[in-house]
Coordinates of C-alpha atoms in Angstrom, one line a residue:
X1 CA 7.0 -7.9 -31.6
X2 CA 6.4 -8.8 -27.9
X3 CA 4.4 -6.1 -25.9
X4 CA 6.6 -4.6 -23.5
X5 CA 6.1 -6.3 -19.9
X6 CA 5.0 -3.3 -18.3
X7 CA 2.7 -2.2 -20.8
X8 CA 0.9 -5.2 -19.9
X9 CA 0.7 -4.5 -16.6
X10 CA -0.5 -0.8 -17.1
X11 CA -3.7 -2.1 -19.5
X12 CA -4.5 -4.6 -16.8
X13 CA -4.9 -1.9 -14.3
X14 CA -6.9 0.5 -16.9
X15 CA -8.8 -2.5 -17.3
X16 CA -10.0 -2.6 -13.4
X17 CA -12.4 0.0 -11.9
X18 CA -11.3 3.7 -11.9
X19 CA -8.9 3.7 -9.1
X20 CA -6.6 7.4 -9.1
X21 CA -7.7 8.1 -6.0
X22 CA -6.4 4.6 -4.3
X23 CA -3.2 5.2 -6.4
X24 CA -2.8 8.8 -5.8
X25 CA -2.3 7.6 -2.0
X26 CA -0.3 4.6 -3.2
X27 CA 2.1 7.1 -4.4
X28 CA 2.1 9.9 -1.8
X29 CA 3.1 7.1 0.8
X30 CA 5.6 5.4 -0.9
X31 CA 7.2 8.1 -3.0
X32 CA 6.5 11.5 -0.9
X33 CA 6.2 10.5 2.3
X34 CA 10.1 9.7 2.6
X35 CA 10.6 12.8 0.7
X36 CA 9.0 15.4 3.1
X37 CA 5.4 14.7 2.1
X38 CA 4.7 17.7 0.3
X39 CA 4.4 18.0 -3.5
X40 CA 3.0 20.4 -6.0
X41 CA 0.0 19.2 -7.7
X42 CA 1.7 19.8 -11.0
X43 CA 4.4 16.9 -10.5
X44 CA 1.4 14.2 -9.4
X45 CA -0.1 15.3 -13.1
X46 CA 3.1 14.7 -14.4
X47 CA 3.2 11.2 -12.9
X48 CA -0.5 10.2 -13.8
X49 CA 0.0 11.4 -17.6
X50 CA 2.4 8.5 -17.9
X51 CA -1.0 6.2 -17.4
X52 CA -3.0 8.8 -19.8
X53 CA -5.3 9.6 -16.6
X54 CA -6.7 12.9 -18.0
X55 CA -6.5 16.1 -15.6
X56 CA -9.4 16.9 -14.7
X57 CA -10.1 13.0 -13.5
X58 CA -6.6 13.9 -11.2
X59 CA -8.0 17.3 -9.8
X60 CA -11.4 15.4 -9.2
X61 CA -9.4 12.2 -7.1
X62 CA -7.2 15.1 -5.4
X63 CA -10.2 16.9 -4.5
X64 CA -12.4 14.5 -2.9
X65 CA -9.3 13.1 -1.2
X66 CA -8.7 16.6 1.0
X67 CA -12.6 16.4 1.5
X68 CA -12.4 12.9 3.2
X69 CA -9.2 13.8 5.1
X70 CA -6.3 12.4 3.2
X71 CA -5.3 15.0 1.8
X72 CA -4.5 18.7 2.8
X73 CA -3.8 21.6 0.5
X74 CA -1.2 24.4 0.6
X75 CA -1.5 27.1 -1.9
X76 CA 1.5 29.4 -2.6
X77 CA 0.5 31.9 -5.0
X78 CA -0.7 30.5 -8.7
X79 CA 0.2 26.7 -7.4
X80 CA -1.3 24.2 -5.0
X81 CA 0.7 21.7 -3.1
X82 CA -1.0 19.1 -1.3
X83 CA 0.8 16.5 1.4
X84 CA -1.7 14.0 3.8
X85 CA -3.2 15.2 6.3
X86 CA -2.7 14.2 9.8
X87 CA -5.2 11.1 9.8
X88 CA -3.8 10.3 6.2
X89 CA -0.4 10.2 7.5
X90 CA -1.1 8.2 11.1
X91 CA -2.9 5.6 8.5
X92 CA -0.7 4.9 6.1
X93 CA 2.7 5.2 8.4
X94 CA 1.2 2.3 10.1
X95 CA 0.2 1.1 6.8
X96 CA 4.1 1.6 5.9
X97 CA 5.1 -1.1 8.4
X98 CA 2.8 -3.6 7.6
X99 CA 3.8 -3.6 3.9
X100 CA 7.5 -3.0 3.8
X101 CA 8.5 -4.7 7.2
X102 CA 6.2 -6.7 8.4
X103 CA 6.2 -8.7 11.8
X104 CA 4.5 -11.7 11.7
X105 CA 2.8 -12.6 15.2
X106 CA 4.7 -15.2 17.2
X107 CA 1.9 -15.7 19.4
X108 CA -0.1 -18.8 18.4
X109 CA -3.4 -19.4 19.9
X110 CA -3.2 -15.7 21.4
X111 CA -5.5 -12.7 20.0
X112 CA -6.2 -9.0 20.6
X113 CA -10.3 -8.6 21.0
X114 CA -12.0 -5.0 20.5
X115 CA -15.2 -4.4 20.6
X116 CA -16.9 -1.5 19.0
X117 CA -20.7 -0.9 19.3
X118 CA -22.0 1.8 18.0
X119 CA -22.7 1.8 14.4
X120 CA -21.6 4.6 13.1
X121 CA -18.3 4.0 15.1
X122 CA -18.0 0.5 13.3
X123 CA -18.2 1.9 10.1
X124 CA -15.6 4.7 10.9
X125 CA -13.6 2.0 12.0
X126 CA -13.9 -0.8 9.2
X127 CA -10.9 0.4 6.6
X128 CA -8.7 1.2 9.1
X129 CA -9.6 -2.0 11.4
X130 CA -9.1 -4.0 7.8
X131 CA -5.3 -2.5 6.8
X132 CA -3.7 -2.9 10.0
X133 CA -4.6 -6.7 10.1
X134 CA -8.0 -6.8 12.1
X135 CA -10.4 -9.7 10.8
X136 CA -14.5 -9.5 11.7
X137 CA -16.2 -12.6 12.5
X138 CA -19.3 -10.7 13.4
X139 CA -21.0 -7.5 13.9
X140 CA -18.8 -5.3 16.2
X141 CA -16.0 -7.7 17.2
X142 CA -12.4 -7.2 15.5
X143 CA -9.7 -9.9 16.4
X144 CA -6.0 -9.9 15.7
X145 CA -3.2 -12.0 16.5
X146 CA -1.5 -10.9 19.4
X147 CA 0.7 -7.9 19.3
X148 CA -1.1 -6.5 16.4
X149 CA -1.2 -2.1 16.8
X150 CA -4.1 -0.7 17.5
X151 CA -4.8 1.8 15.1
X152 CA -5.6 5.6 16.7
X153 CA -9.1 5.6 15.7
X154 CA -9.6 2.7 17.4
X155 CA -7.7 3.2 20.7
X156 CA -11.0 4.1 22.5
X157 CA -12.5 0.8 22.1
X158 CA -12.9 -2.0 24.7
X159 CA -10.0 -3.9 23.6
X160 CA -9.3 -7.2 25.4
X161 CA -6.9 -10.5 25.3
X162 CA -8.0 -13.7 24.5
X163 CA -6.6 -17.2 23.8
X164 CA -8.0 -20.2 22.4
X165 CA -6.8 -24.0 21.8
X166 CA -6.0 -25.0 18.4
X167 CA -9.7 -26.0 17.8
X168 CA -11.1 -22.9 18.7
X169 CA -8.1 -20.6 17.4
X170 CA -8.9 -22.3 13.8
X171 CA -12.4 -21.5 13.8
X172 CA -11.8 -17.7 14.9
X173 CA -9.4 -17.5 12.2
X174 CA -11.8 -19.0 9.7
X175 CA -14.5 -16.6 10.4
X176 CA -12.3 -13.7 10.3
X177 CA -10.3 -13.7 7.5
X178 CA -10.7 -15.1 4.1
X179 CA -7.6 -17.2 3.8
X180 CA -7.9 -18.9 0.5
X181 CA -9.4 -15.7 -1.4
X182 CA -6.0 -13.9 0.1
X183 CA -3.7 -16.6 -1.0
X184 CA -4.7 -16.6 -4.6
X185 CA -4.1 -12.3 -4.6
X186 CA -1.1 -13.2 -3.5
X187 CA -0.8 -16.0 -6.4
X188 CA -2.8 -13.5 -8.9
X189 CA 0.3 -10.5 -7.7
X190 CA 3.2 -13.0 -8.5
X191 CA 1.8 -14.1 -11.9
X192 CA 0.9 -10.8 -12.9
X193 CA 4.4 -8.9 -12.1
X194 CA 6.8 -11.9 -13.1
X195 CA 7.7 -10.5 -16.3
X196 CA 9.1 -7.5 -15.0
X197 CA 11.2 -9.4 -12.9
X198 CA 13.4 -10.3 -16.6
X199 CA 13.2 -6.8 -17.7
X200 CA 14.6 -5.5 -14.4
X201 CA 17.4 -7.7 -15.0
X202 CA 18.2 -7.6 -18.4
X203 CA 18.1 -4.0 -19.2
X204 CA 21.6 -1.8 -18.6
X205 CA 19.2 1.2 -17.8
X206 CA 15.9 1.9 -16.9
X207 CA 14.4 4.6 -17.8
X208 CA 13.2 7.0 -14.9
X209 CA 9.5 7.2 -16.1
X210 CA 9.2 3.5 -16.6
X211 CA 10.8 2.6 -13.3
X212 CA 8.9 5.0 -11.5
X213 CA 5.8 4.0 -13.0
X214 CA 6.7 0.0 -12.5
X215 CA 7.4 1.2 -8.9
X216 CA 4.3 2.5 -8.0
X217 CA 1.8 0.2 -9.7
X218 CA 4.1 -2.9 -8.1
X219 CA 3.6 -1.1 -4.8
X220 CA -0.3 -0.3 -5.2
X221 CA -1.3 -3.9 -6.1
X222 CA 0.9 -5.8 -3.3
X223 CA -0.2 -3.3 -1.1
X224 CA -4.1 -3.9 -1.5
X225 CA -3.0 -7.7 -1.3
X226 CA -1.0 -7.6 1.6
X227 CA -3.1 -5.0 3.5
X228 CA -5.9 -7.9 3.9
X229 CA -3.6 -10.5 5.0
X230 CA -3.5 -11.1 9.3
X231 CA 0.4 -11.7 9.4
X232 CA -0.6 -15.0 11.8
X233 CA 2.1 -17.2 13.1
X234 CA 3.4 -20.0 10.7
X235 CA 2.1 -22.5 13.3
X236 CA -1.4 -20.7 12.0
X237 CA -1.0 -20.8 8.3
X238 CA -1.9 -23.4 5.9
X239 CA 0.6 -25.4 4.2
X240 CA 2.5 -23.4 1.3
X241 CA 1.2 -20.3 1.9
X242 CA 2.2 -17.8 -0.8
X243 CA 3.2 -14.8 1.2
X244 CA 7.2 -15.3 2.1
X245 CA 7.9 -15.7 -1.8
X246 CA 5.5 -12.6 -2.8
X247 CA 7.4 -10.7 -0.1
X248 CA 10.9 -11.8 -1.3
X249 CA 9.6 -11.2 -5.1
X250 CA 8.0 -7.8 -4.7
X251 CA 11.7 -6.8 -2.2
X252 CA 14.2 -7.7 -5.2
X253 CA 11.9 -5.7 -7.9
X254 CA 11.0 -2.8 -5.8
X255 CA 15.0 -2.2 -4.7
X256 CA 16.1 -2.6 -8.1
X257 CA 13.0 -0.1 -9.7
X258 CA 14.8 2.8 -6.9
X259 CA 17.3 4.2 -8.1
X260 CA 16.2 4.7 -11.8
X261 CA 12.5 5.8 -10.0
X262 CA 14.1 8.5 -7.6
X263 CA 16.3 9.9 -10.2
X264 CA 12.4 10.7 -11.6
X265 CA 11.1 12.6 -8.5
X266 CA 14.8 14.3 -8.6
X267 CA 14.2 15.7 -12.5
X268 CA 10.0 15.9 -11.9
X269 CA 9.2 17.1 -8.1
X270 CA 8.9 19.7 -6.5
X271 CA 7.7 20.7 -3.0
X272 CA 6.2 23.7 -1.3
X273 CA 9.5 24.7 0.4
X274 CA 11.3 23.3 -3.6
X275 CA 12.9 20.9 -5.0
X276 CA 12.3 17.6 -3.2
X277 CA 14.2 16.4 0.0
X278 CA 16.5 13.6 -0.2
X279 CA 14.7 10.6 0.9
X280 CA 14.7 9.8 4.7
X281 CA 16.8 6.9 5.9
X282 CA 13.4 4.8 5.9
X283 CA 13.5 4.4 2.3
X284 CA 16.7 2.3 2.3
X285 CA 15.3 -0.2 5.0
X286 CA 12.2 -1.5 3.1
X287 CA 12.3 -4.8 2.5
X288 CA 15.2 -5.5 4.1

């Protein structure tokens, strides 16, 4: 008998270096964020038992996530509900718009320049720089296309405009980002979530815990592909770049994984305040 698609999936990812913590915040900002952002620590066990991620390896993640300042913790009598913190939040609702709507750059042969030169400050800067598009072609220089946001952390850098011929704009785009390497994650993302794609489509009902599961892992590895890639104008691109049909893959999965996946967090979460929210109005415009 055929091994069911997303099982497949879920031993590739226990297969890869532990990563709860990076899906822990995977699944606070796409499944609790548009639902208030709070939830009881009891209902993110829940979730990680469906990928028999032991408890205390969860309370461990949780932990050192409110000691870096992702997470922050409420307690209300015997139960601890945790939401992200303010930097958490400010990250990944930028985050948010680069993976669910992004805005490709129309501005070929145009780039935003910062400049950061303090060390320390650099490596403050580097994850955040990275996720919101920034490529580094050397020591303390981050470029952008044009019209990129400048994330919060970085808004007290020298930050100037630049423009460069076709020539020049190659070879600033060829130091700064690793184009091939990001076009086969994008490859690697398609080949590895096609089969859900059939099971989506084929079965009459999902079941909650599967689609929410499906959701999430879908969301954490296109996310961590996605993430890396610049968003540069076509004109920019190399021929057949993979990212228009990832996008339009990963949409028609993640919209049809919804409904079954919130009717999960409706049975399963709970918030500091109760039940969960109804999601925002955000939720609906992903990947639209």
């Amino acid at each position: 008998m055929a091994a069911h698609p997303l099982s497949r999936i879920v031993n590739r990812f226990k297969r890869e270096p532990s990563r709860t913590g990076s899906l822990i915040i995977t699944f606070y900002g796409d499944a609790i964020l548009p639902r208030g952002g709070s939830l009881w620590l009891g209902t993110l066990l829940q979730f990680l038992e469906l990928l028999d991620t032991d408890g205390g390896v969860v309370r461990t993640a949780v932990s050192r996530l409110a000691a870096d300042g992702w997470l922050a913790r409420d307690k209300i009598g015997r139960k601890s509900f945790y939401k992200l913190a303010a930097d958490g939040r400010d990250r990944f609702e930028l985050a948010v718009r680069h993976v669910y709507n992004p805005q490709p750059s129309t501005a070929a042969g145009r780039f935003e320049v910062l400049l950061i030169g303090n060390g320390a400050d650099r490596e403050a800067s580097r994850a955040v720089l990275s996720e919101a598009g920034f490529g580094n072609p050397m020591p303390g220089v981050w470029v952008a296309p044009s019209g990129v946001a400048v994330p919060a952390l970085a808004e007290g850098t020298i930050r100037l405009a630049a423009s460069a011929d076709d020539a020049m704009g190659w070879r600033l785009i060829g130091a700064s980002w690793p184009l091939e390497a990001i076009a086969a994650s994008y490859r690697d993302f398609l080949k590895t979530f096609a089969p859900l794609q059939d099971w989506v489509e084929g079965a009459e009902a999902l079941e909650p815990a599967d689609a929410m599961l499906a959701r999430i892992l879908l969301i954490h590895h296109y996310r961590r592909v996605i993430l890396r890639d610049p968003l540069l104008p076509d004109a920019l691109l190399p021929a057949d770049w993979p990212a228009p049909p990832a996008r339009a893959f990963c949409g028609a999965i993640y919209r049809a994984l919804l409904p079954a996946s919130e009717q999960w967090l409706d049975n399963h979460g709970e918030s500091a305040s109760g039940p969960l929210p109804p999601p925002g109005r955000e939720l609906a415009l992903r990947f639209r």
